[in-house]
């Protein structure tokens, strides 16, 4: 579906036209407009240009590995839960801030339409790392968190002009631990588990 919409919107080889973002993208203010279908339609597009193959590869790798570990139904459940829940969390927070402490940056975050499946696949990435051994898991988690924090620090300096980028970076930072938490608490279960040393004996 991501590939089909990239071809349809012509964002396969060039930046996505703003009319598509306004049509299918999601902004926190859409919760108040009851346009909740945008929570799902926003995941069908990317920003286009070089960001399309980057998103497509991340989607294929993260979702593919998660499907191998947890199975198809569990992966679909995790992807959609991470995507929708993170967008709602961000939206509620931004709307509360826009009401009680409005500023140009907060208002831009409330109105700017964001697109992309990144919250879903970062949730899957968090779940994948929860299935790894302890040392490798800790090292990778710290590395991913460092990258996401660095990206958010860079993008916030461009507010309010780059509100969509900031929104996406916040979504990544929230979705990654959320996916790990959902896997850890048993929201999804490993499809295959390695036998314990006692079982091997």
Short mmCIF file of C-alpha atoms in Angstrom, two decimals:
data_model
loop_
_atom_site.label_atom_id
_atom_site.label_comp_id
_atom_site.label_asym_id
_atom_site.label_seq_id
_atom_site.Cartn_x
_atom_site.Cartn_y
_atom_site.Cartn_z
CA UNK A 1 0.00 0.00 0.00
CA UNK A 2 2.88 2.36 0.77
CA UNK A 3 4.37 1.72 -2.65
CA UNK A 4 0.99 2.11 -4.38
CA UNK A 5 0.33 5.48 -2.75
CA UNK A 6 3.88 6.62 -3.54
CA UNK A 7 3.26 5.93 -7.21
CA UNK A 8 -0.22 7.45 -7.13
CA UNK A 9 0.95 10.64 -5.41
CA UNK A 10 4.14 10.75 -7.50
CA UNK A 11 6.16 10.95 -4.29
CA UNK A 12 8.18 7.92 -5.36
CA UNK A 13 10.78 10.19 -6.97
CA UNK A 14 9.96 13.69 -5.67
CA UNK A 15 8.73 15.39 -2.48
CA UNK A 16 5.07 14.81 -1.62
CA UNK A 17 2.72 17.53 -2.82
CA UNK A 18 1.13 19.47 0.06
CA UNK A 19 -2.38 18.69 -1.21
CA UNK A 20 -1.84 15.02 -0.34
CA UNK A 21 -0.61 15.91 3.13
CA UNK A 22 -3.68 18.08 3.69
CA UNK A 23 -5.98 15.36 2.33
CA UNK A 24 -4.71 12.30 4.19
CA UNK A 25 -2.29 13.60 6.82
CA UNK A 26 -3.05 13.84 10.53
CA UNK A 27 -2.77 16.87 12.81
CA UNK A 28 -3.66 16.97 16.53
CA UNK A 29 -6.48 19.39 15.78
CA UNK A 30 -8.16 16.64 13.75
CA UNK A 31 -9.14 14.96 17.02
CA UNK A 32 -11.38 17.93 17.74
CA UNK A 33 -12.73 17.86 14.15
CA UNK A 34 -13.65 14.15 14.56
CA UNK A 35 -11.55 13.30 11.50
CA UNK A 36 -10.21 10.23 13.24
CA UNK A 37 -9.82 8.27 10.00
CA UNK A 38 -6.69 10.36 9.42
CA UNK A 39 -4.98 8.37 12.18
CA UNK A 40 -4.85 5.51 9.68
CA UNK A 41 -4.71 7.30 6.33
CA UNK A 42 -1.64 9.26 7.45
CA UNK A 43 0.37 6.02 7.52
CA UNK A 44 -0.12 5.47 3.76
CA UNK A 45 2.18 8.30 2.66
CA UNK A 46 5.75 9.43 3.17
CA UNK A 47 7.39 12.82 2.63
CA UNK A 48 8.59 11.54 -0.73
CA UNK A 49 11.89 11.88 -2.52
CA UNK A 50 14.77 10.11 -0.75
CA UNK A 51 12.59 9.71 2.35
CA UNK A 52 10.37 7.21 0.56
CA UNK A 53 13.02 4.48 0.08
CA UNK A 54 14.34 5.17 3.59
CA UNK A 55 10.87 4.67 5.08
CA UNK A 56 10.18 1.70 2.83
CA UNK A 57 13.37 -0.09 3.91
CA UNK A 58 12.75 0.63 7.60
CA UNK A 59 9.18 -0.61 7.24
CA UNK A 60 10.25 -3.80 5.48
CA UNK A 61 13.08 -4.58 7.91
CA UNK A 62 11.37 -3.70 11.20
CA UNK A 63 7.98 -5.17 10.35
CA UNK A 64 9.52 -8.18 8.62
CA UNK A 65 11.71 -9.09 11.60
CA UNK A 66 8.83 -8.52 14.00
CA UNK A 67 6.61 -10.79 11.93
CA UNK A 68 9.28 -13.48 12.01
CA UNK A 69 9.52 -13.24 15.82
CA UNK A 70 5.88 -12.72 16.75
CA UNK A 71 3.80 -13.78 13.74
CA UNK A 72 1.61 -11.80 11.35
CA UNK A 73 -1.50 -11.11 13.53
CA UNK A 74 0.63 -9.98 16.49
CA UNK A 75 2.74 -7.74 14.25
CA UNK A 76 -0.34 -6.08 12.75
CA UNK A 77 -1.70 -5.55 16.26
CA UNK A 78 1.57 -4.05 17.48
CA UNK A 79 2.05 -1.82 14.43
CA UNK A 80 -1.45 -0.33 14.56
CA UNK A 81 -1.41 0.05 18.35
CA UNK A 82 1.94 1.84 18.33
CA UNK A 83 0.92 4.12 15.45
CA UNK A 84 -2.50 5.11 16.76
CA UNK A 85 -1.65 5.31 20.46
CA UNK A 86 1.43 7.49 19.91
CA UNK A 87 -0.46 9.91 17.65
CA UNK A 88 -3.22 10.21 20.24
CA UNK A 89 -0.72 10.76 23.07
CA UNK A 90 1.05 13.50 21.13
CA UNK A 91 -2.22 15.10 20.05
CA UNK A 92 -3.71 15.27 23.56
CA UNK A 93 -0.50 16.75 24.95
CA UNK A 94 -0.22 19.34 22.17
CA UNK A 95 -3.88 20.33 22.43
CA UNK A 96 -3.62 20.79 26.20
CA UNK A 97 -0.53 22.96 25.74
CA UNK A 98 -2.19 24.92 22.93
CA UNK A 99 -5.12 25.67 25.24
CA UNK A 100 -3.18 26.55 28.38
CA UNK A 101 0.18 27.81 27.11
CA UNK A 102 -0.17 28.75 23.45
CA UNK A 103 2.90 29.71 21.47
CA UNK A 104 3.72 29.83 17.75
CA UNK A 105 5.57 26.52 17.99
CA UNK A 106 2.79 24.73 19.88
CA UNK A 107 0.11 26.07 17.53
CA UNK A 108 2.17 24.93 14.54
CA UNK A 109 2.40 21.43 16.02
CA UNK A 110 -1.35 21.41 16.57
CA UNK A 111 -2.20 22.34 12.99
CA UNK A 112 0.56 20.77 10.89
CA UNK A 113 -0.41 17.55 9.10
CA UNK A 114 2.07 14.73 9.60
CA UNK A 115 2.32 11.60 7.47
CA UNK A 116 4.21 8.30 7.45
CA UNK A 117 4.17 4.84 9.05
CA UNK A 118 7.24 5.52 11.20
CA UNK A 119 5.49 5.34 14.59
CA UNK A 120 4.31 1.84 13.70
CA UNK A 121 7.65 0.52 12.57
CA UNK A 122 9.55 2.13 15.44
CA UNK A 123 7.15 0.33 17.77
CA UNK A 124 8.05 -2.88 15.96
CA UNK A 125 11.75 -2.08 16.34
CA UNK A 126 11.29 -1.73 20.10
CA UNK A 127 9.54 -5.11 20.22
CA UNK A 128 12.34 -6.75 18.21
CA UNK A 129 15.01 -5.54 20.63
CA UNK A 130 13.01 -6.92 23.57
CA UNK A 131 13.47 -10.39 22.08
CA UNK A 132 17.28 -10.11 22.03
CA UNK A 133 19.76 -11.16 24.69
CA UNK A 134 20.42 -8.71 27.49
CA UNK A 135 23.77 -7.21 26.52
CA UNK A 136 22.93 -6.75 22.84
CA UNK A 137 19.52 -5.37 23.79
CA UNK A 138 20.90 -2.74 26.15
CA UNK A 139 23.55 -1.60 23.68
CA UNK A 140 21.09 -1.29 20.78
CA UNK A 141 18.42 0.42 22.88
CA UNK A 142 20.90 3.05 24.08
CA UNK A 143 22.17 3.58 20.54
CA UNK A 144 18.67 4.03 19.09
CA UNK A 145 17.65 6.37 21.92
CA UNK A 146 20.78 8.48 21.38
CA UNK A 147 20.03 8.81 17.66
CA UNK A 148 16.37 9.69 18.24
CA UNK A 149 17.21 12.29 20.91
CA UNK A 150 19.85 13.83 18.65
CA UNK A 151 17.38 14.08 15.75
CA UNK A 152 14.72 15.65 18.00
CA UNK A 153 17.21 18.17 19.38
CA UNK A 154 18.14 19.22 15.83
CA UNK A 155 14.57 19.48 14.56
CA UNK A 156 13.18 21.46 17.52
CA UNK A 157 15.60 24.25 16.64
CA UNK A 158 13.62 24.70 13.41
CA UNK A 159 10.23 25.31 15.04
CA UNK A 160 7.70 26.54 14.08
CA UNK A 161 8.65 26.14 10.40
CA UNK A 162 9.43 22.40 10.61
CA UNK A 163 6.54 21.36 12.85
CA UNK A 164 5.86 18.16 10.87
CA UNK A 165 9.47 17.02 11.29
CA UNK A 166 9.36 17.70 15.03
CA UNK A 167 6.07 15.84 15.33
CA UNK A 168 7.57 12.82 13.55
CA UNK A 169 10.69 12.87 15.73
CA UNK A 170 8.57 12.97 18.89
CA UNK A 171 6.51 10.06 17.56
CA UNK A 172 9.67 8.01 16.96
CA UNK A 173 10.94 8.70 20.46
CA UNK A 174 7.65 7.59 22.02
CA UNK A 175 6.88 4.65 19.75
CA UNK A 176 10.23 2.93 20.23
CA UNK A 177 9.92 2.33 24.01
CA UNK A 178 6.17 1.77 23.66
CA UNK A 179 6.73 -1.18 21.33
CA UNK A 180 9.27 -2.63 23.74
CA UNK A 181 6.90 -2.14 26.65
CA UNK A 182 4.01 -3.82 24.83
CA UNK A 183 6.24 -6.81 24.03
CA UNK A 184 7.61 -6.97 27.58
CA UNK A 185 4.20 -6.87 29.27
CA UNK A 186 2.81 -9.67 27.10
CA UNK A 187 0.65 -7.63 24.73
CA UNK A 188 2.26 -9.77 22.01
CA UNK A 189 4.03 -13.10 22.51
CA UNK A 190 7.07 -14.62 20.81
CA UNK A 191 6.17 -17.05 18.07
CA UNK A 192 9.32 -19.08 18.74
CA UNK A 193 11.24 -19.25 21.99
CA UNK A 194 14.66 -20.82 22.47
CA UNK A 195 14.80 -23.61 25.08
CA UNK A 196 16.23 -22.77 28.47
CA UNK A 197 19.44 -24.44 29.71
CA UNK A 198 17.30 -26.65 31.96
CA UNK A 199 15.24 -27.78 28.96
CA UNK A 200 18.41 -28.56 27.02
CA UNK A 201 19.69 -30.69 29.87
#
